[in-house]
Coordinates of C-alpha atoms in Angstrom, one line a residue:
Chain A
M1 CA -0.3 -17.7 -21.1
A2 CA -4.4 -16.7 -22.0
S3 CA -5.6 -13.4 -22.8
N4 CA -7.6 -11.3 -20.1
S5 CA -10.8 -11.6 -22.9
A6 CA -12.5 -14.3 -21.0
L7 CA -12.6 -11.8 -17.7
I8 CA -15.1 -8.8 -17.4
A9 CA -13.4 -5.5 -16.1
V10 CA -13.7 -3.9 -13.1
K11 CA -16.1 -0.8 -14.4
D12 CA -14.8 2.7 -13.7
R13 CA -16.4 3.8 -10.5
G14 CA -14.1 7.3 -10.7
W15 CA -13.5 8.4 -7.0
L16 CA -14.7 5.1 -5.8
N17 CA -12.5 2.6 -7.5
G18 CA -11.8 -0.6 -5.8
F19 CA -14.3 0.3 -3.0
D20 CA -16.5 -3.0 -3.7
N21 CA -13.6 -5.3 -3.0
L22 CA -12.9 -3.2 -0.3
F23 CA -15.6 -2.8 1.6
R24 CA -16.1 -6.8 1.2
S25 CA -12.6 -7.6 2.7
E26 CA -13.4 -4.9 5.5
N27 CA -16.8 -6.7 6.4
H28 CA -15.0 -10.2 6.0
H29 CA -13.3 -8.8 9.5
W30 CA -16.8 -8.1 11.0
W31 CA -18.9 -10.7 9.8
G32 CA -16.4 -13.6 8.3
T33 CA -14.9 -13.7 11.7
W34 CA -16.1 -13.8 15.5
Q35 CA -15.1 -10.0 15.8
W36 CA -18.8 -9.0 15.6
V37 CA -20.1 -11.5 18.3
V38 CA -17.0 -11.2 20.5
Q39 CA -18.0 -7.2 20.3
A40 CA -21.6 -7.6 20.9
L41 CA -21.0 -10.1 24.1
I42 CA -18.3 -7.4 25.3
W43 CA -20.5 -4.1 25.3
M44 CA -23.4 -6.7 26.1
A45 CA -21.8 -7.6 29.5
I46 CA -21.3 -3.8 30.6
V47 CA -24.0 -2.2 29.1
N48 CA -26.5 -4.7 29.1
G49 CA -25.0 -5.6 32.9
M50 CA -25.4 -2.5 34.3
L51 CA -28.8 -1.9 33.1
A52 CA -29.7 -5.8 34.4
M53 CA -28.2 -4.8 37.9
V54 CA -30.2 -1.6 37.9
T55 CA -33.6 -3.3 37.1
L56 CA -33.1 -6.0 39.6
S57 CA -33.7 -3.3 42.3
A58 CA -37.4 -3.5 41.2
S59 CA -37.8 -6.6 43.2
K60 CA -36.5 -5.3 46.2
I61 CA -39.1 -2.1 45.7
D62 CA -41.5 -5.1 45.2
A63 CA -40.4 -7.0 48.4
A64 CA -40.7 -3.9 50.2
Q65 CA -43.9 -3.3 49.3
A66 CA -45.1 -7.0 50.0
S67 CA -44.0 -7.0 53.3
Q68 CA -45.9 -3.6 54.0
E69 CA -42.4 -2.1 54.7
I70 CA -43.2 0.8 52.0
G71 CA -46.9 2.0 50.5
A72 CA -48.4 1.5 47.2
A73 CA -47.5 5.4 46.2
E74 CA -43.9 5.0 47.8
A75 CA -43.4 1.9 45.8
G76 CA -44.7 3.6 42.7
A77 CA -42.8 6.7 42.9
A78 CA -39.8 4.4 43.5
K79 CA -40.7 2.3 40.5
E80 CA -40.7 5.8 38.5
T81 CA -37.7 6.2 39.8
L82 CA -35.9 3.4 38.9
A83 CA -37.2 3.1 35.6
Q84 CA -35.9 6.7 34.9
T85 CA -32.6 5.5 36.2
A86 CA -32.4 2.5 34.2
L87 CA -33.1 4.4 31.1
M88 CA -30.4 6.9 32.1
V89 CA -27.9 4.0 32.9
F90 CA -28.8 2.5 29.8
F91 CA -28.0 5.2 27.1
L92 CA -24.9 6.8 29.3
F93 CA -23.1 3.1 29.3
S94 CA -24.1 2.9 25.8
G95 CA -22.4 6.0 24.6
L96 CA -19.5 5.9 26.9
A97 CA -18.2 1.9 27.1
P98 CA -18.4 1.3 23.2
A99 CA -16.7 4.8 22.4
V100 CA -14.0 3.4 24.0
G101 CA -14.4 0.2 21.7
V102 CA -15.0 2.8 18.6
V103 CA -11.4 4.0 19.6
I104 CA -9.5 1.1 19.6
I105 CA -11.1 -0.4 16.5
G106 CA -10.7 3.1 14.5
Q107 CA -7.2 3.7 15.6
D108 CA -6.2 0.2 13.7
A109 CA -7.5 1.1 10.5
I110 CA -5.1 3.6 9.3
I111 CA -2.0 3.0 11.3
Q112 CA -1.7 -0.5 11.5
E113 CA -1.8 -0.5 7.9
R114 CA 0.6 2.3 7.6
Q115 CA 3.1 0.7 9.8
T116 CA 2.7 -2.8 8.0
G117 CA 3.1 -1.4 4.5
T118 CA 0.0 -3.1 3.2
I119 CA -1.7 0.9 2.3
A120 CA 1.0 1.0 -0.4
W121 CA 0.6 -2.6 -1.7
V122 CA -3.1 -1.6 -1.8
L123 CA -3.0 1.8 -3.5
S124 CA -0.5 0.1 -6.1
K125 CA -3.9 -1.2 -7.4
P126 CA -6.7 0.5 -9.4
V127 CA -8.0 2.2 -6.1
S128 CA -8.9 5.5 -5.5
R129 CA -7.7 6.6 -1.8
A130 CA -11.2 7.9 -1.1
A131 CA -12.0 4.0 -1.5
F132 CA -9.5 3.0 0.7
L133 CA -10.8 5.1 3.4
L134 CA -14.4 5.1 3.0
S135 CA -14.8 1.4 2.8
K136 CA -12.8 1.4 6.1
L137 CA -15.3 3.8 7.4
F138 CA -18.2 2.3 6.3
A139 CA -17.4 -1.9 7.4
D140 CA -16.6 -0.4 10.9
A141 CA -19.9 2.0 11.1
L142 CA -21.7 -1.4 10.2
G143 CA -20.2 -3.2 12.4
V144 CA -20.5 -0.6 15.4
L145 CA -24.4 -0.3 14.5
V146 CA -25.1 -4.0 14.6
S147 CA -22.7 -5.2 17.5
M148 CA -22.4 -2.1 20.0
V149 CA -26.0 -0.3 19.2
L150 CA -28.9 -2.8 17.6
V151 CA -27.9 -6.1 19.7
Q152 CA -27.6 -3.9 22.6
G153 CA -30.7 -2.1 22.2
L154 CA -32.5 -5.1 21.6
V155 CA -31.4 -6.7 24.6
A156 CA -32.1 -3.8 26.7
Y157 CA -35.2 -3.2 25.4
F158 CA -36.5 -6.6 27.0
I159 CA -34.6 -6.1 30.3
Y160 CA -36.1 -2.7 30.9
R161 CA -39.6 -4.3 29.6
A162 CA -38.7 -7.4 32.0
G163 CA -37.6 -5.0 35.2
T164 CA -39.4 -1.9 34.8
G165 CA -42.6 -3.4 33.3
I166 CA -42.5 -0.7 30.9
A167 CA -42.9 -1.2 27.1
L168 CA -41.0 1.9 25.3
S169 CA -42.2 2.9 22.1
I170 CA -40.0 0.9 20.1
P171 CA -40.0 4.0 17.5
R172 CA -38.7 6.5 20.1
F173 CA -36.2 3.7 21.6
L174 CA -34.7 3.4 18.3
A175 CA -34.5 7.3 17.4
G176 CA -32.5 7.4 21.2
L177 CA -30.5 4.6 20.0
G178 CA -30.0 6.5 16.8
L179 CA -28.2 9.3 19.3
V180 CA -25.7 6.8 20.5
Y181 CA -24.8 5.7 16.9
L182 CA -24.4 9.2 16.0
L183 CA -22.0 9.6 19.3
L184 CA -20.5 6.3 18.0
L185 CA -19.5 7.6 14.4
F186 CA -18.3 10.8 15.8
Y187 CA -15.4 8.9 17.5
L188 CA -14.9 6.6 15.0
T189 CA -14.6 9.3 12.3
L190 CA -12.4 11.3 14.8
T191 CA -10.4 8.5 15.4
L192 CA -10.2 7.7 11.5
M193 CA -9.4 11.4 11.0
L194 CA -6.5 11.3 13.5
G195 CA -5.0 7.8 11.8
T196 CA -4.3 10.5 8.6
L197 CA -3.1 13.0 10.4
F198 CA -0.3 11.1 12.8
R199 CA 2.1 8.1 12.2
S200 CA 2.1 6.9 15.9
R201 CA -1.0 5.5 17.9
G202 CA -0.7 7.7 21.2
P203 CA -2.3 11.0 19.6
V204 CA -4.5 8.6 17.8
I205 CA -5.8 7.4 20.8
G206 CA -5.5 9.5 23.3
F207 CA -7.1 12.8 21.6
P208 CA -10.4 10.8 21.5
M209 CA -10.1 9.1 24.6
L210 CA -9.9 12.7 26.7
L211 CA -12.9 13.2 24.8
V212 CA -14.8 10.2 26.0
F213 CA -14.2 10.8 29.6
G214 CA -13.8 14.5 29.0
N215 CA -16.8 16.0 29.6
Q216 CA -16.0 18.0 32.9
L217 CA -14.2 20.2 29.9
A218 CA -17.2 21.6 29.5
S219 CA -17.2 23.5 32.9
L220 CA -14.1 25.2 31.6
A221 CA -15.5 25.9 28.4
P222 CA -19.3 25.7 28.4
W223 CA -19.6 26.1 24.5
L224 CA -17.9 22.4 24.3
G225 CA -20.8 20.8 25.5
K226 CA -23.0 22.4 23.2
I227 CA -21.2 21.1 19.9
L228 CA -19.4 17.9 21.4
P229 CA -21.3 15.0 21.9
W230 CA -21.3 14.1 25.3
N231 CA -25.1 15.7 26.4
L232 CA -26.7 13.0 23.8
V233 CA -26.0 10.5 26.6
M234 CA -25.3 12.8 29.3
D235 CA -27.8 14.3 31.7
L236 CA -27.9 18.1 30.8
G237 CA -28.4 18.6 34.7
P238 CA -30.6 17.9 37.5
D239 CA -34.1 16.7 36.1
K240 CA -32.7 17.2 32.8
P241 CA -32.7 13.8 30.9
S242 CA -30.1 13.7 28.1
L243 CA -31.0 13.9 24.6
A244 CA -31.1 10.0 24.2
V245 CA -33.3 9.2 27.6
A246 CA -35.8 12.5 26.3
L247 CA -36.2 10.9 23.0
A248 CA -36.7 7.3 24.4
Q249 CA -39.6 8.7 26.7
G250 CA -41.1 10.7 24.2
Q251 CA -40.1 14.2 25.9
P252 CA -39.3 17.3 23.8
L253 CA -35.9 18.0 23.5
P254 CA -34.6 21.0 25.2
T255 CA -31.7 21.7 22.5
V256 CA -30.7 20.3 19.2
T257 CA -27.5 22.1 19.3
P258 CA -25.3 18.8 20.5
V259 CA -26.9 16.9 17.8
I260 CA -26.5 19.4 14.9
G261 CA -23.0 20.2 16.4
T262 CA -21.9 16.2 16.3
A263 CA -23.3 15.4 13.0
I264 CA -21.4 18.7 11.4
L265 CA -18.5 17.6 13.1
T266 CA -18.5 14.1 12.2
I267 CA -19.0 15.2 8.2
L268 CA -16.0 17.5 8.9
F269 CA -13.8 14.6 10.5
I270 CA -14.3 12.9 6.9
A271 CA -13.7 15.7 4.8
V272 CA -10.1 16.1 6.4
A273 CA -9.4 12.6 6.5
L274 CA -10.2 12.1 2.9
W275 CA -8.6 15.6 2.0
R276 CA -5.4 14.5 4.4
F277 CA -5.2 10.9 2.9
Q278 CA -5.3 12.5 -0.9
Q279 CA -2.3 14.1 0.1
E280 CA -0.4 11.7 1.9
E281 CA 2.9 9.6 0.1
F282 CA 3.5 6.1 0.4
Chain B
M1 CA -3.3 2.6 -26.8
I2 CA 0.7 1.5 -27.3
D3 CA 0.4 0.2 -31.1
S4 CA 4.2 0.5 -32.2
P5 CA 6.6 -1.7 -31.0
N6 CA 8.9 1.3 -30.2
S7 CA 6.6 3.1 -28.6
L8 CA 7.3 4.8 -25.4
V9 CA 5.7 2.8 -22.3
I10 CA 7.3 5.0 -19.6
E11 CA 8.4 8.4 -20.3
T12 CA 9.5 11.1 -18.0
K13 CA 10.6 14.7 -18.4
S14 CA 12.8 16.8 -15.7
L15 CA 11.5 14.8 -12.8
S16 CA 12.2 15.9 -9.5
K17 CA 11.7 15.0 -6.0
T18 CA 12.6 16.6 -2.9
Y19 CA 12.0 15.0 0.5
K20 CA 12.0 17.7 3.3
G21 CA 15.1 19.7 1.4
V22 CA 16.9 16.7 0.3
Q23 CA 16.6 15.9 -3.3
A24 CA 16.3 12.2 -4.0
L25 CA 15.5 12.3 -7.8
K26 CA 16.9 15.1 -10.0
S27 CA 15.5 16.3 -13.5
L28 CA 15.0 12.4 -14.7
N29 CA 14.3 12.2 -18.5
L30 CA 13.5 8.2 -18.6
K31 CA 12.5 6.3 -21.9
V32 CA 11.2 3.0 -21.8
K33 CA 10.1 1.3 -24.9
Q34 CA 7.3 -1.4 -25.3
H35 CA 8.1 -5.1 -24.6
S36 CA 11.4 -4.2 -23.3
I37 CA 13.2 -5.1 -20.2
F38 CA 14.2 -2.4 -18.6
G39 CA 17.4 -2.5 -16.0
F40 CA 17.4 0.5 -13.4
L41 CA 20.5 0.3 -11.9
G42 CA 21.8 2.2 -9.1
P43 CA 23.3 2.2 -5.4
N44 CA 21.3 2.4 -2.4
G45 CA 19.8 5.7 -2.1
A46 CA 20.4 6.5 -5.7
G47 CA 16.1 7.5 -6.3
K48 CA 15.0 4.0 -8.0
T49 CA 12.4 3.5 -5.2
T50 CA 11.4 7.0 -5.5
T51 CA 10.9 7.2 -9.1
I52 CA 8.6 3.9 -9.0
K53 CA 6.7 5.7 -6.5
L54 CA 6.1 8.7 -8.9
L55 CA 5.0 6.6 -11.6
L56 CA 2.7 4.4 -9.7
G57 CA 0.8 8.1 -8.0
L58 CA 1.7 6.8 -4.7
A59 CA 4.1 9.8 -4.2
R60 CA 4.1 13.2 -6.0
P61 CA 6.9 15.0 -8.0
T62 CA 8.2 18.5 -7.1
G63 CA 9.1 19.1 -11.1
G64 CA 8.5 17.8 -13.9
T65 CA 6.4 15.3 -15.4
A66 CA 5.7 11.3 -15.8
S67 CA 3.8 9.6 -18.3
V68 CA 2.8 6.2 -18.5
F69 CA 1.1 4.3 -21.6
G70 CA 1.2 8.8 -22.7
Q71 CA -1.1 9.3 -19.6
D72 CA -0.1 11.4 -16.4
A73 CA 1.2 9.9 -13.6
L74 CA -0.5 11.6 -11.2
R75 CA -3.7 12.9 -13.1
D76 CA -4.3 9.6 -14.8
S77 CA -2.9 7.1 -12.1
V78 CA -5.9 4.6 -11.3
A79 CA -6.5 4.3 -15.1
I80 CA -2.6 3.5 -15.3
R81 CA -2.7 1.1 -12.8
R82 CA -5.0 -0.6 -14.1
R83 CA -2.5 -2.2 -16.6
V84 CA 0.5 -2.3 -14.3
G85 CA 1.6 -4.9 -12.2
Y86 CA 3.9 -3.7 -9.1
L87 CA 6.0 -5.9 -6.7
A88 CA 7.3 -3.5 -4.2
Q89 CA 11.1 -3.7 -2.7
D90 CA 9.8 -5.6 0.7
P91 CA 6.6 -6.4 -0.7
R92 CA 3.5 -6.6 2.6
Y93 CA 0.3 -8.4 2.6
Y94 CA -2.3 -9.1 4.7
E95 CA -0.6 -11.9 6.6
H96 CA -4.1 -13.4 7.5
M97 CA -4.2 -14.2 4.0
T98 CA -3.3 -17.3 2.3
A99 CA -1.7 -17.2 -1.4
R100 CA -4.6 -18.1 -3.0
E101 CA -6.8 -15.6 -0.9
T102 CA -4.3 -12.6 -1.6
L103 CA -4.1 -13.4 -5.5
R104 CA -8.5 -13.6 -5.3
F105 CA -8.0 -9.8 -3.4
T106 CA -6.0 -8.7 -6.4
A107 CA -7.9 -10.1 -9.3
N108 CA -10.8 -8.7 -7.8
F109 CA -9.5 -5.3 -8.1
F110 CA -9.7 -6.1 -11.9
F111 CA -12.4 -8.4 -13.0
S112 CA -15.8 -8.9 -11.4
G113 CA -16.0 -12.1 -13.1
P114 CA -17.0 -14.7 -13.9
K115 CA -16.1 -16.7 -11.0
A116 CA -14.6 -19.5 -12.6
A117 CA -12.5 -17.8 -14.6
I118 CA -10.8 -15.8 -12.2
E119 CA -10.0 -18.9 -9.9
E120 CA -8.4 -20.4 -13.3
R121 CA -6.4 -17.2 -13.5
I122 CA -5.1 -17.7 -9.9
Q123 CA -4.4 -21.3 -10.4
E124 CA -2.5 -20.4 -13.6
T125 CA -0.3 -17.3 -11.8
L126 CA 0.3 -19.9 -8.9
G127 CA 1.6 -22.2 -11.7
L128 CA 3.5 -19.5 -13.1
V129 CA 5.7 -18.5 -9.8
G130 CA 5.4 -22.1 -8.6
L131 CA 3.2 -21.8 -5.9
E132 CA 0.7 -24.4 -6.2
D133 CA 1.4 -26.8 -3.4
K134 CA 1.9 -23.6 -1.2
A135 CA -1.4 -22.0 -2.2
D136 CA -3.6 -22.7 0.9
R137 CA -1.4 -21.8 3.4
P138 CA -1.4 -18.4 5.3
I139 CA 1.3 -15.6 4.3
K140 CA 2.6 -15.3 7.9
G141 CA 4.6 -18.9 7.5
F142 CA 6.2 -17.8 3.8
S143 CA 9.7 -17.5 3.3
G144 CA 11.6 -14.7 1.8
G145 CA 11.3 -16.2 -1.6
E146 CA 8.2 -17.4 -1.3
R147 CA 6.7 -13.8 -0.6
Q148 CA 9.2 -12.9 -3.6
R149 CA 7.3 -15.4 -6.0
L150 CA 3.9 -14.6 -4.4
G151 CA 4.3 -10.9 -5.2
I152 CA 5.5 -11.4 -8.6
A153 CA 2.2 -13.6 -9.2
Q154 CA 0.2 -10.8 -7.8
A155 CA 1.6 -8.4 -10.1
Q156 CA 0.8 -10.4 -13.0
I157 CA -2.5 -11.7 -12.2
N158 CA -4.1 -8.7 -14.3
Y159 CA -1.4 -9.7 -17.0
P160 CA -0.6 -6.2 -17.0
D161 CA 1.3 -4.3 -19.9
L162 CA 3.8 -3.1 -17.8
L163 CA 5.5 -4.7 -14.8
I164 CA 7.2 -2.8 -12.3
L165 CA 9.5 -4.9 -9.9
D166 CA 11.6 -3.1 -7.4
E167 CA 14.5 -5.1 -6.4
P168 CA 13.0 -8.6 -7.4
A169 CA 15.7 -10.5 -6.6
A170 CA 17.3 -8.7 -3.8
S171 CA 16.4 -11.3 -0.7
L172 CA 16.7 -14.2 -2.4
D173 CA 19.0 -17.3 -2.3
P174 CA 20.7 -18.2 -5.6
Q175 CA 18.4 -20.4 -6.9
G176 CA 15.5 -18.3 -5.7
R177 CA 17.0 -15.4 -8.3
R178 CA 17.1 -18.0 -10.8
D179 CA 13.7 -18.4 -10.5
V180 CA 12.6 -15.0 -10.8
L181 CA 15.0 -14.2 -13.7
E182 CA 13.6 -17.0 -15.5
V183 CA 10.0 -15.8 -14.9
M184 CA 11.1 -12.5 -16.0
E185 CA 12.9 -13.8 -19.5
R186 CA 9.0 -15.8 -19.8
L187 CA 6.8 -12.8 -19.5
R188 CA 9.1 -10.6 -21.6
K189 CA 6.8 -11.4 -24.9
Y190 CA 4.0 -10.4 -23.2
T191 CA 5.2 -7.3 -21.3
T192 CA 7.4 -4.3 -20.9
I193 CA 9.7 -4.9 -17.4
F194 CA 11.3 -2.1 -15.7
Y195 CA 12.7 -3.4 -12.9
S196 CA 15.4 -1.6 -10.4
T197 CA 17.8 -3.6 -9.1
H198 CA 21.7 -3.5 -7.7
I199 CA 22.8 -7.1 -8.8
L200 CA 24.6 -6.5 -11.7
D201 CA 24.6 -10.1 -13.2
D202 CA 20.9 -9.7 -13.3
V203 CA 20.8 -7.1 -15.0
Q204 CA 23.8 -8.5 -17.4
R205 CA 21.7 -11.4 -17.9
V206 CA 18.0 -10.5 -19.0
S207 CA 17.6 -6.5 -19.6
D208 CA 18.0 -5.2 -22.8
T209 CA 17.9 -1.6 -22.2
V210 CA 19.5 -0.2 -18.9
A211 CA 19.7 3.0 -17.0
I212 CA 21.5 3.8 -14.1
L213 CA 21.0 6.4 -11.4
N214 CA 23.3 8.0 -9.0
H215 CA 22.7 10.6 -6.2
G216 CA 19.1 11.2 -7.7
E217 CA 20.5 11.6 -11.4
L218 CA 20.5 9.9 -14.5
V219 CA 23.7 9.1 -15.4
A220 CA 23.4 6.5 -18.5
Q221 CA 21.1 5.3 -20.0
A222 CA 21.5 2.8 -23.3
P223 CA 21.1 -0.7 -24.7
I224 CA 23.2 -3.0 -22.8
E225 CA 25.0 -4.5 -25.6
E226 CA 26.0 -0.6 -26.0
L227 CA 27.0 0.0 -22.8
L228 CA 29.0 -2.7 -22.4
A229 CA 30.8 -2.0 -25.4
G230 CA 31.6 1.2 -24.2
S231 CA 31.1 4.3 -25.8
G232 CA 33.3 7.0 -27.1
S233 CA 36.7 6.0 -27.9
V234 CA 37.2 2.1 -29.2
V235 CA 40.0 0.3 -27.3
Y236 CA 41.4 -2.8 -28.5
Q237 CA 43.2 -5.5 -26.4
V238 CA 46.0 -7.9 -28.0
G239 CA 47.6 -10.4 -25.1
I240 CA 51.2 -11.0 -26.7
R241 CA 54.0 -13.4 -25.0
G242 CA 57.1 -11.7 -24.9
D243 CA 58.2 -7.8 -24.7
G244 CA 55.6 -5.8 -26.3
E245 CA 57.2 -2.5 -25.9
T246 CA 58.5 -2.4 -29.1
A247 CA 55.1 -2.9 -30.5
R248 CA 53.6 -0.4 -28.2
Q249 CA 55.9 2.4 -29.4
A250 CA 55.1 1.4 -32.9
L251 CA 51.5 1.5 -32.1
A252 CA 51.8 4.9 -30.4
S253 CA 53.6 6.4 -33.5
Q254 CA 50.1 5.7 -35.2
P255 CA 48.0 8.7 -36.0
W256 CA 44.7 6.6 -35.7
V257 CA 46.6 5.9 -32.3
I258 CA 45.3 7.9 -29.2
A259 CA 47.0 5.9 -26.7
A260 CA 48.7 2.6 -26.1
T261 CA 49.4 0.8 -22.7
L262 CA 51.1 -2.2 -21.7
K263 CA 50.5 -4.0 -18.7
T264 CA 52.9 -7.3 -18.0
K265 CA 51.6 -9.7 -15.5
N266 CA 52.8 -13.2 -14.8
G267 CA 54.9 -13.2 -18.3
T268 CA 52.1 -12.1 -20.4
S269 CA 51.3 -8.8 -21.5
L270 CA 48.3 -7.3 -22.3
L271 CA 48.7 -3.9 -25.0
G272 CA 45.4 -1.7 -24.7
V273 CA 45.4 0.4 -27.6
T274 CA 42.6 3.5 -28.1
V275 CA 42.1 4.3 -31.3
S276 CA 40.6 7.1 -33.5
N277 CA 39.5 5.1 -36.4
E278 CA 38.1 1.2 -36.1
E279 CA 38.6 0.6 -39.9
A280 CA 42.7 1.8 -39.7
A281 CA 42.8 -0.4 -36.5
E282 CA 41.2 -3.9 -37.6
T283 CA 43.7 -3.4 -41.0
E284 CA 46.8 -2.4 -39.3
L285 CA 47.1 -3.0 -35.6
L286 CA 47.6 -7.0 -35.8
R287 CA 50.5 -6.3 -38.4
L288 CA 52.0 -3.7 -36.9
V289 CA 52.1 -5.7 -33.6
L290 CA 53.2 -8.8 -35.5
A291 CA 56.0 -7.0 -37.2
D292 CA 58.0 -7.6 -34.2
R293 CA 59.1 -10.8 -34.4
T294 CA 59.7 -11.5 -31.0
V295 CA 56.4 -11.3 -29.8
K296 CA 53.7 -13.7 -29.9
V297 CA 50.1 -12.8 -29.9
T298 CA 47.7 -15.2 -27.7
E299 CA 44.7 -13.1 -28.0
F300 CA 42.9 -10.0 -30.2
G301 CA 39.6 -8.4 -29.7
R302 CA 37.4 -5.5 -28.8
Q303 CA 37.4 -4.5 -25.2
K304 CA 34.2 -5.5 -23.6
Y305 CA 33.2 -4.1 -20.7
D306 CA 31.7 -6.2 -17.7
L307 CA 28.9 -4.2 -16.3
E308 CA 30.4 -4.0 -12.8
E309 CA 33.2 -2.3 -14.2
V310 CA 31.1 0.1 -16.4
F311 CA 28.7 0.9 -13.2
L312 CA 31.5 1.4 -10.9
N313 CA 33.3 3.8 -13.5
I314 CA 30.1 5.2 -13.9
V315 CA 29.4 5.8 -10.1
E316 CA 32.4 5.8 -8.5
G317 CA 33.8 7.8 -11.2
G318 CA 31.3 10.3 -12.6
G319 CA 32.3 9.3 -15.8
N320 CA 30.1 8.2 -18.5
G321 CA 30.5 4.5 -18.4
K322 CA 34.3 4.0 -19.9

């Protein structure tokens, strides 16, 4: 049996011991398989499918104008409304639909490994618990960013341009997408945190799903609307577009409280997950 | 670092663990020397796996301390795990990976390169456990024995200073058990092996030191020879043909004899003589028996205990192994 002298030992990285290897392995689930393509196609069908359906109405407006059913001024106003609606639909569906996917992906991260017993195996190696958790978070966050936000945004930009004839400012559109990503990170970290707190999938999936579709709760407790991410992609009220739409159109933000609230809660979820996972016994 | 062969690799002091009000481990004091094959025995639920999890930092003690390589098992857990290989009782891996990928994944926690040397190590370890021909098959098709062998391979991939094996042969057929024990014997000169088991034959075959745990308490810890020889009073056994009662009475009257018993079965008798003075016994005992001309001695020797006997005496009788 040879010795270890021919091999280079992994450097001690303190609380990130084992992160590189775990992150590589987690990334392989996304990029070494078809997962990112499958995810991108699912959300493209839903998010950009909806956007395409809305923008197709533009041709009807053109046809009505051509047959002189409506005048040029009417057609212009209709197109403006259509452009506004298309942007609203895109950001709304970008936030809501992939959020469901994020919850499903996130709930598996801890629960499945705990149930199959692979957590104990991995943690018997020179791996810090923080590295285990963060490798999953970062890999999923990267996968979500590419397949659920950037790819969808790129396709949407061209559909929107083709349908409405409006070329959005790229930095502003990216800023709007940034809010969508913040919302998805909120659900990802929430699900991950719940995975460290509960041993069954029910609450880990159920609670985030309640929040995804629970914007009506804001009517019961308006302060929830101020700190939760709903208004990042949902209209604040009649003639008050969502923060993502406002950003994409270059309008001044009516409030930044939901952005700050969502960011703080996201960081809090990570902190609680790290603390809880540190306490856990396997 | 540990240099002296008598250095302790594992040391626990009053190590305790309570789960939801149930005391799984009660004030365990354990000492495991370097390069020993240390058999950690006990019935199911005795606290063996709990002890292992505490040593690896997978669980937190509720009392006492544990040190591995002189480092605190909780505070220095990652540093300890760099030098440890662990095989769980019911080993679980990522099912989509092949054996080779599993070993590569494991090796990358310890080594950053060179790639060729890591691959060489993986191949060598696959050879050690006889999995070369199945190296590139997904684990989900592996049998229990193959999984166990992969478990030993992944535990050995970093050439650890300490191998912790939790019931390494429990789920194996006789051939698989033999293979695992052979691997353990082969590794003895390179590493210290701490393994839990309830298969007593295996312990007797490969261990040099044994600890017996029962209901979370350490009830015996000794070199295996010492444990098998028994402790406290020495017992000699004399097999005789003929009526041994006269001999028994003659022995019972000796001041160095604590007790003399006679059991007869199928025409042969077995005299069991518990003595307080070994030298007197070795000089006088046989002469006193042979003084009775009607008996013939068929065997004579100091009583050796079977590990199963020792174990059952301790576990069921609450005694000290005798």
